[in-house]
Coordinates of N, CA, C and O in Angstrom, one line a residue:
M1 N 0.4 -0.9 0.2 CA -0.3 -0.4 -0.1 C 0.6 1.2 0.0 O 1.7 1.3 0.6
R2 N 0.3 2.0 -0.6 CA 1.3 3.2 -1.3 C 0.4 3.8 -0.3 O 0.1 4.6 -0.6
E3 N 1.5 4.2 0.9 CA -0.2 4.9 2.7 C 0.8 6.8 2.0 O -0.8 7.2 2.1
T4 N 1.4 6.8 2.3 CA 1.4 9.0 1.4 C 0.3 9.0 1.1 O -0.3 10.4 0.8
F5 N 0.3 8.2 -0.5 CA -0.2 8.8 -1.2 C -1.6 8.4 -1.7 O -2.5 8.9 -1.6
E6 N -2.1 7.4 -0.5 CA -3.3 6.6 0.2 C -4.1 8.6 1.2 O -5.3 8.8 0.8
S7 N -2.8 8.1 2.2 CA -3.1 9.5 3.3 C -3.3 11.7 2.3 O -4.6 12.1 2.9
A8 N -2.8 11.4 0.9 CA -3.1 12.5 0.4 C -4.6 12.1 -0.6 O -4.8 13.1 -0.6
L9 N -4.7 11.5 -1.0 CA -6.0 11.4 -1.7 C -6.3 11.6 -0.5 O -7.9 12.3 -0.4
E10 N -7.0 11.1 0.5 CA -7.9 11.4 1.8 C -7.9 12.8 2.1 O -8.9 13.4 2.2
F11 N -7.1 13.6 2.4 CA -6.7 14.7 2.3 C -7.6 15.6 1.9 O -7.9 16.5 1.8
G12 N -7.2 15.5 0.4 CA -7.5 15.7 -1.1 C -9.1 16.1 -0.8 O -10.5 17.2 -1.0
R13 N -9.8 14.7 0.2 CA -11.9 14.1 0.0 C -11.8 15.6 0.7 O -12.3 16.2 0.3
A14 N -11.5 15.0 2.1 CA -11.5 16.6 3.4 C -11.7 17.7 2.6 O -12.8 18.7 3.2
A15 N -10.7 17.9 1.5 CA -10.2 19.4 1.1 C -11.0 19.9 0.4 O -11.9 20.4 1.1
L16 N -11.4 19.1 -0.6 CA -12.9 19.0 -1.7 C -13.8 19.3 -0.4 O -15.1 20.6 -1.1
E17 N -14.4 18.8 0.4 CA -15.6 18.5 1.1 C -15.9 19.6 2.2 O -17.0 21.0 1.5
A18 N -14.0 20.3 2.6 CA -14.3 22.1 3.3 C -15.2 22.9 2.8 O -15.1 23.9 2.5
L19 N -14.7 23.1 1.3 CA -14.7 24.2 -0.6 C -16.0 23.2 -0.7 O -16.6 24.6 -1.1
G20 N -16.6 23.1 -0.4 CA -18.0 23.2 -0.4 C -18.8 22.1 -1.5 O -20.0 22.1 -2.0
L21 N -17.6 21.3 -1.3 CA -18.3 19.5 -2.9 C -19.5 18.0 -1.9 O -19.0 18.6 -0.7
T22 N -20.1 18.6 -2.1 CA -20.8 17.8 -1.8 C -19.4 15.8 -1.2 O -18.9 15.3 -1.8
P23 N -20.1 15.2 0.0 CA -19.1 14.1 0.0 C -19.1 13.6 -1.1 O -18.2 12.1 -1.5
E24 N -20.1 12.8 -1.6 CA -20.8 11.9 -3.2 C -19.5 11.9 -4.4 O -18.6 12.1 -4.6
R25 N -19.2 13.5 -4.5 CA -19.2 14.0 -5.4 C -16.9 14.3 -5.0 O -16.5 13.7 -6.2
A26 N -17.0 14.6 -3.9 CA -15.7 14.3 -2.7 C -15.3 13.0 -3.8 O -14.0 12.3 -3.5
V27 N -15.7 12.2 -2.8 CA -15.5 10.9 -3.1 C -15.5 10.6 -4.3 O -14.7 9.7 -5.0
D28 N -16.4 10.5 -5.5 CA -16.1 10.8 -6.8 C -14.5 11.0 -7.6 O -13.9 10.3 -8.5
V29 N -14.6 12.5 -7.5 CA -13.2 12.7 -7.8 C -11.8 12.2 -7.1 O -10.6 11.6 -7.9
R30 N -11.9 10.9 -5.8 CA -10.5 10.7 -5.1 C -10.8 9.7 -5.8 O -9.5 9.5 -6.5
D31 N -11.6 9.1 -6.5 CA -11.7 7.5 -7.0 C -11.3 7.5 -8.1 O -11.0 6.8 -9.3
Y32 N -11.3 8.6 -9.4 CA -11.3 9.5 -10.5 C -9.6 9.1 -10.2 O -9.2 8.6 -11.2
V33 N -9.5 10.1 -9.4 CA -7.8 10.8 -9.2 C -7.0 8.9 -9.5 O -6.2 8.6 -9.4
R34 N -7.2 9.1 -7.7 CA -7.0 6.8 -7.8 C -6.5 6.0 -8.8 O -5.9 6.0 -9.1
K35 N -7.6 6.2 -9.5 CA -8.3 5.4 -11.2 C -7.2 5.7 -12.1 O -6.3 4.4 -12.5
R36 N -7.0 6.5 -12.2 CA -5.6 6.8 -13.8 C -4.8 7.1 -12.0 O -3.1 6.8 -13.2
D37 N -4.6 7.1 -11.2 CA -2.5 6.8 -11.3 C -2.4 5.4 -11.0 O -1.4 5.2 -11.4
L38 N -3.5 4.4 -11.1 CA -3.2 2.8 -10.4 C -2.5 2.6 -13.2 O -2.4 1.6 -12.4
E39 N -3.7 3.8 -13.2 CA -3.6 3.5 -14.6 C -2.3 3.8 -15.2 O -1.5 2.8 -15.5
R40 N -1.7 5.0 -14.4 CA 0.1 5.2 -14.9 C 0.5 4.1 -14.2 O 2.0 4.6 -14.8
L41 N 1.1 3.7 -12.7 CA 1.9 3.1 -12.3 C 2.1 1.7 -12.4 O 3.2 1.0 -13.4
G42 N 0.6 1.2 -13.5 CA 1.0 0.1 -14.5 C 1.9 0.3 -15.5 O 2.3 -0.7 -15.6
L43 N 1.6 1.3 -16.1 CA 2.4 1.4 -17.7 C 3.9 1.6 -17.5 O 4.7 1.8 -17.8
Q44 N 3.6 2.3 -16.1 CA 5.8 3.1 -15.8 C 6.2 1.7 -15.1 O 7.3 1.0 -15.8
Q45 N 5.1 0.3 -14.5 CA 6.1 -0.9 -14.3 C 6.2 -1.9 -15.3 O 7.3 -2.6 -15.6
V46 N 5.4 -1.5 -16.6 CA 5.7 -2.3 -17.7 C 6.9 -1.7 -18.9 O 8.0 -1.7 -19.2
E47 N 6.8 -0.2 -18.7 CA 7.8 1.0 -19.9 C 8.7 1.8 -19.3 O 8.8 2.3 -20.2
G48 N 8.7 1.7 -18.3 CA 9.6 2.8 -17.5 C 9.4 4.2 -17.4 O 7.2 4.5 -17.2
I49 N 9.6 4.4 -15.5 CA 9.3 5.8 -14.4 C 8.8 7.0 -16.3 O 7.4 7.4 -15.2
T50 N 9.0 7.2 -16.2 CA 8.5 8.3 -17.7 C 6.8 8.2 -18.8 O 6.2 8.4 -18.9
A51 N 7.0 6.2 -18.8 CA 5.7 6.3 -19.3 C 3.9 6.9 -18.5 O 4.5 6.8 -17.2
G52 N 3.4 7.3 -19.9 CA 1.8 7.6 -18.7 C 1.9 9.4 -18.3 O 1.3 9.6 -17.2
R53 N 2.5 10.0 -18.7 CA 2.6 11.3 -18.0 C 1.0 11.9 -18.3 O 0.3 13.2 -17.5
E54 N 0.8 11.8 -19.6 CA 0.2 12.5 -20.0 C -1.0 12.2 -18.9 O -2.8 12.7 -19.0
L55 N -0.7 11.0 -18.5 CA -2.6 10.3 -17.3 C -2.1 11.6 -16.5 O -3.0 11.6 -14.6
I56 N -1.6 12.1 -15.8 CA -1.3 12.8 -14.6 C -2.2 13.3 -14.4 O -2.6 14.4 -13.7
Y57 N -2.8 14.0 -15.5 CA -3.3 15.7 -16.1 C -4.7 15.4 -16.7 O -4.3 15.5 -17.2
A58 N -6.1 15.8 -16.2 CA -6.7 15.5 -17.3 C -6.7 16.8 -17.5 O -7.3 16.0 -19.3
R59 N -6.6 17.9 -17.4 CA -6.4 19.1 -18.8 C -5.3 20.1 -17.6 O -5.2 20.4 -16.7
M60 N -4.5 21.1 -18.6 CA -3.7 21.0 -18.2 C -4.7 22.8 -17.7 O -6.0 23.4 -18.3
V61 N -4.6 22.9 -17.3 CA -4.4 24.6 -16.4 C -4.0 25.9 -16.8 O -2.9 25.6 -16.4
Q62 N -4.6 26.8 -16.8 CA -5.1 27.3 -17.7 C -4.6 29.0 -16.4 O -5.8 29.1 -16.7
P63 N -4.2 29.3 -15.7 CA -3.2 29.9 -14.4 C -4.4 31.9 -14.9 O -4.5 32.5 -16.2
E64 N -5.9 31.9 -14.9 CA -6.4 33.3 -14.4 C -6.6 33.8 -13.7 O -6.7 33.3 -12.3
P65 N -6.5 35.1 -13.9 CA -7.4 35.5 -12.1 C -8.7 35.7 -11.7 O -9.2 35.7 -12.5
L66 N -8.3 35.5 -10.4 CA -10.0 35.8 -9.7 C -11.3 36.1 -10.4 O -11.9 36.6 -10.4
S67 N -10.4 38.2 -10.7 CA -11.2 38.8 -10.6 C -9.8 40.3 -11.4 O -9.2 39.3 -11.2
T68 N -10.7 40.9 -12.1 CA -10.6 41.7 -12.4 C -9.1 42.7 -12.1 O -10.6 43.1 -11.3
P69 N -8.4 42.6 -12.7 CA -7.6 44.0 -11.7 C -7.8 45.0 -11.8 O -8.4 45.8 -13.1
L70 N -8.1 45.5 -10.4 CA -7.9 47.2 -10.7 C -6.9 48.2 -12.0 O -7.3 49.2 -11.9
H71 N -5.7 47.5 -11.6 CA -4.4 48.6 -12.0 C -4.0 47.8 -12.8 O -4.1 46.7 -12.9
G72 N -3.3 48.4 -12.8 CA -1.7 47.9 -14.7 C -1.5 47.3 -13.8 O -0.9 48.2 -12.9
S73 N 0.0 47.3 -14.2 CA 1.0 46.4 -13.4 C 1.5 47.7 -14.3 O 2.0 48.4 -14.4
T74 N 2.6 47.8 -12.9 CA 4.2 48.8 -13.1 C 5.7 47.7 -12.6 O 5.7 47.6 -11.6
A75 N 6.3 48.0 -13.4 CA 7.3 47.7 -13.3 C 8.7 48.0 -11.7 O 8.6 49.6 -12.1
L76 N 8.8 48.1 -11.6 CA 9.5 47.8 -9.7 C 10.9 47.9 -10.3 O 12.0 48.6 -10.1
N77 N 12.2 48.0 -11.2 CA 13.4 47.6 -11.9 C 13.5 47.2 -13.7 O 11.9 47.6 -14.4
A78 N 14.6 47.4 -14.4 CA 14.5 47.8 -15.5 C 14.3 46.0 -16.1 O 12.9 46.0 -17.4
E79 N 15.0 44.7 -16.0 CA 14.4 44.3 -15.9 C 12.8 43.9 -15.9 O 12.0 43.3 -17.3
A80 N 12.3 44.5 -14.9 CA 10.7 43.7 -15.3 C 10.3 44.5 -15.8 O 9.0 44.3 -16.5
K81 N 10.3 45.8 -16.3 CA 10.2 46.4 -17.3 C 9.6 46.2 -18.9 O 9.4 46.2 -19.8
E82 N 11.2 45.4 -19.4 CA 11.0 45.0 -20.2 C 9.8 43.3 -20.4 O 9.2 43.3 -21.5
L83 N 10.4 43.5 -19.4 CA 8.5 42.0 -18.8 C 7.4 42.3 -19.3 O 6.0 41.8 -20.0
V84 N 7.3 43.9 -18.6 CA 5.7 44.1 -18.7 C 5.7 45.5 -19.6 O 5.0 46.3 -20.4
G85 N 6.5 45.3 -20.2 CA 6.5 46.3 -22.3 C 6.5 47.8 -21.1 O 6.6 48.7 -22.7
E86 N 6.9 48.0 -20.7 CA 7.5 49.7 -20.7 C 8.9 50.1 -20.9 O 10.2 48.9 -21.1
E87 N 8.7 51.0 -21.5 CA 10.9 51.3 -21.3 C 10.7 51.6 -20.8 O 10.0 52.0 -19.3
A88 N 12.7 51.3 -20.7 CA 13.0 51.9 -19.6 C 13.3 53.4 -19.6 O 13.6 54.1 -20.4
E89 N 13.6 53.2 -17.8 CA 13.9 55.0 -18.2 C 15.6 55.1 -18.4 O 15.9 54.5 -18.3
P90 N 16.5 55.5 -18.5 CA 17.4 56.0 -18.8 C 17.8 56.4 -17.4 O 17.9 56.6 -16.6
G91 N 19.7 55.6 -17.7 CA 20.5 55.4 -17.2 C 19.9 54.2 -15.1 O 20.2 53.9 -14.6
E92 N 18.8 53.3 -15.9 CA 18.6 52.1 -14.5 C 18.8 51.5 -15.6 O 19.4 51.1 -16.4

């Protein structure tokens, strides 16, 4: 038994319930994650440690703000100005 993984699954289930999912839905999510992990573990045993990486995530998550920002970004140094697209001030 992979006890660290099992405890993580149970902690995740409890966290989902605390966030408002019904106990039944939280159990469904836990069981889905367990099933995908077992599939990946089986592939790794046959094909090697890197097999089944596509089973880690059902879909890639694209981060986005929880709300629309009220203000634009402001660079704090010259390197950051390049990243946010501002013109660097002379001498910086």
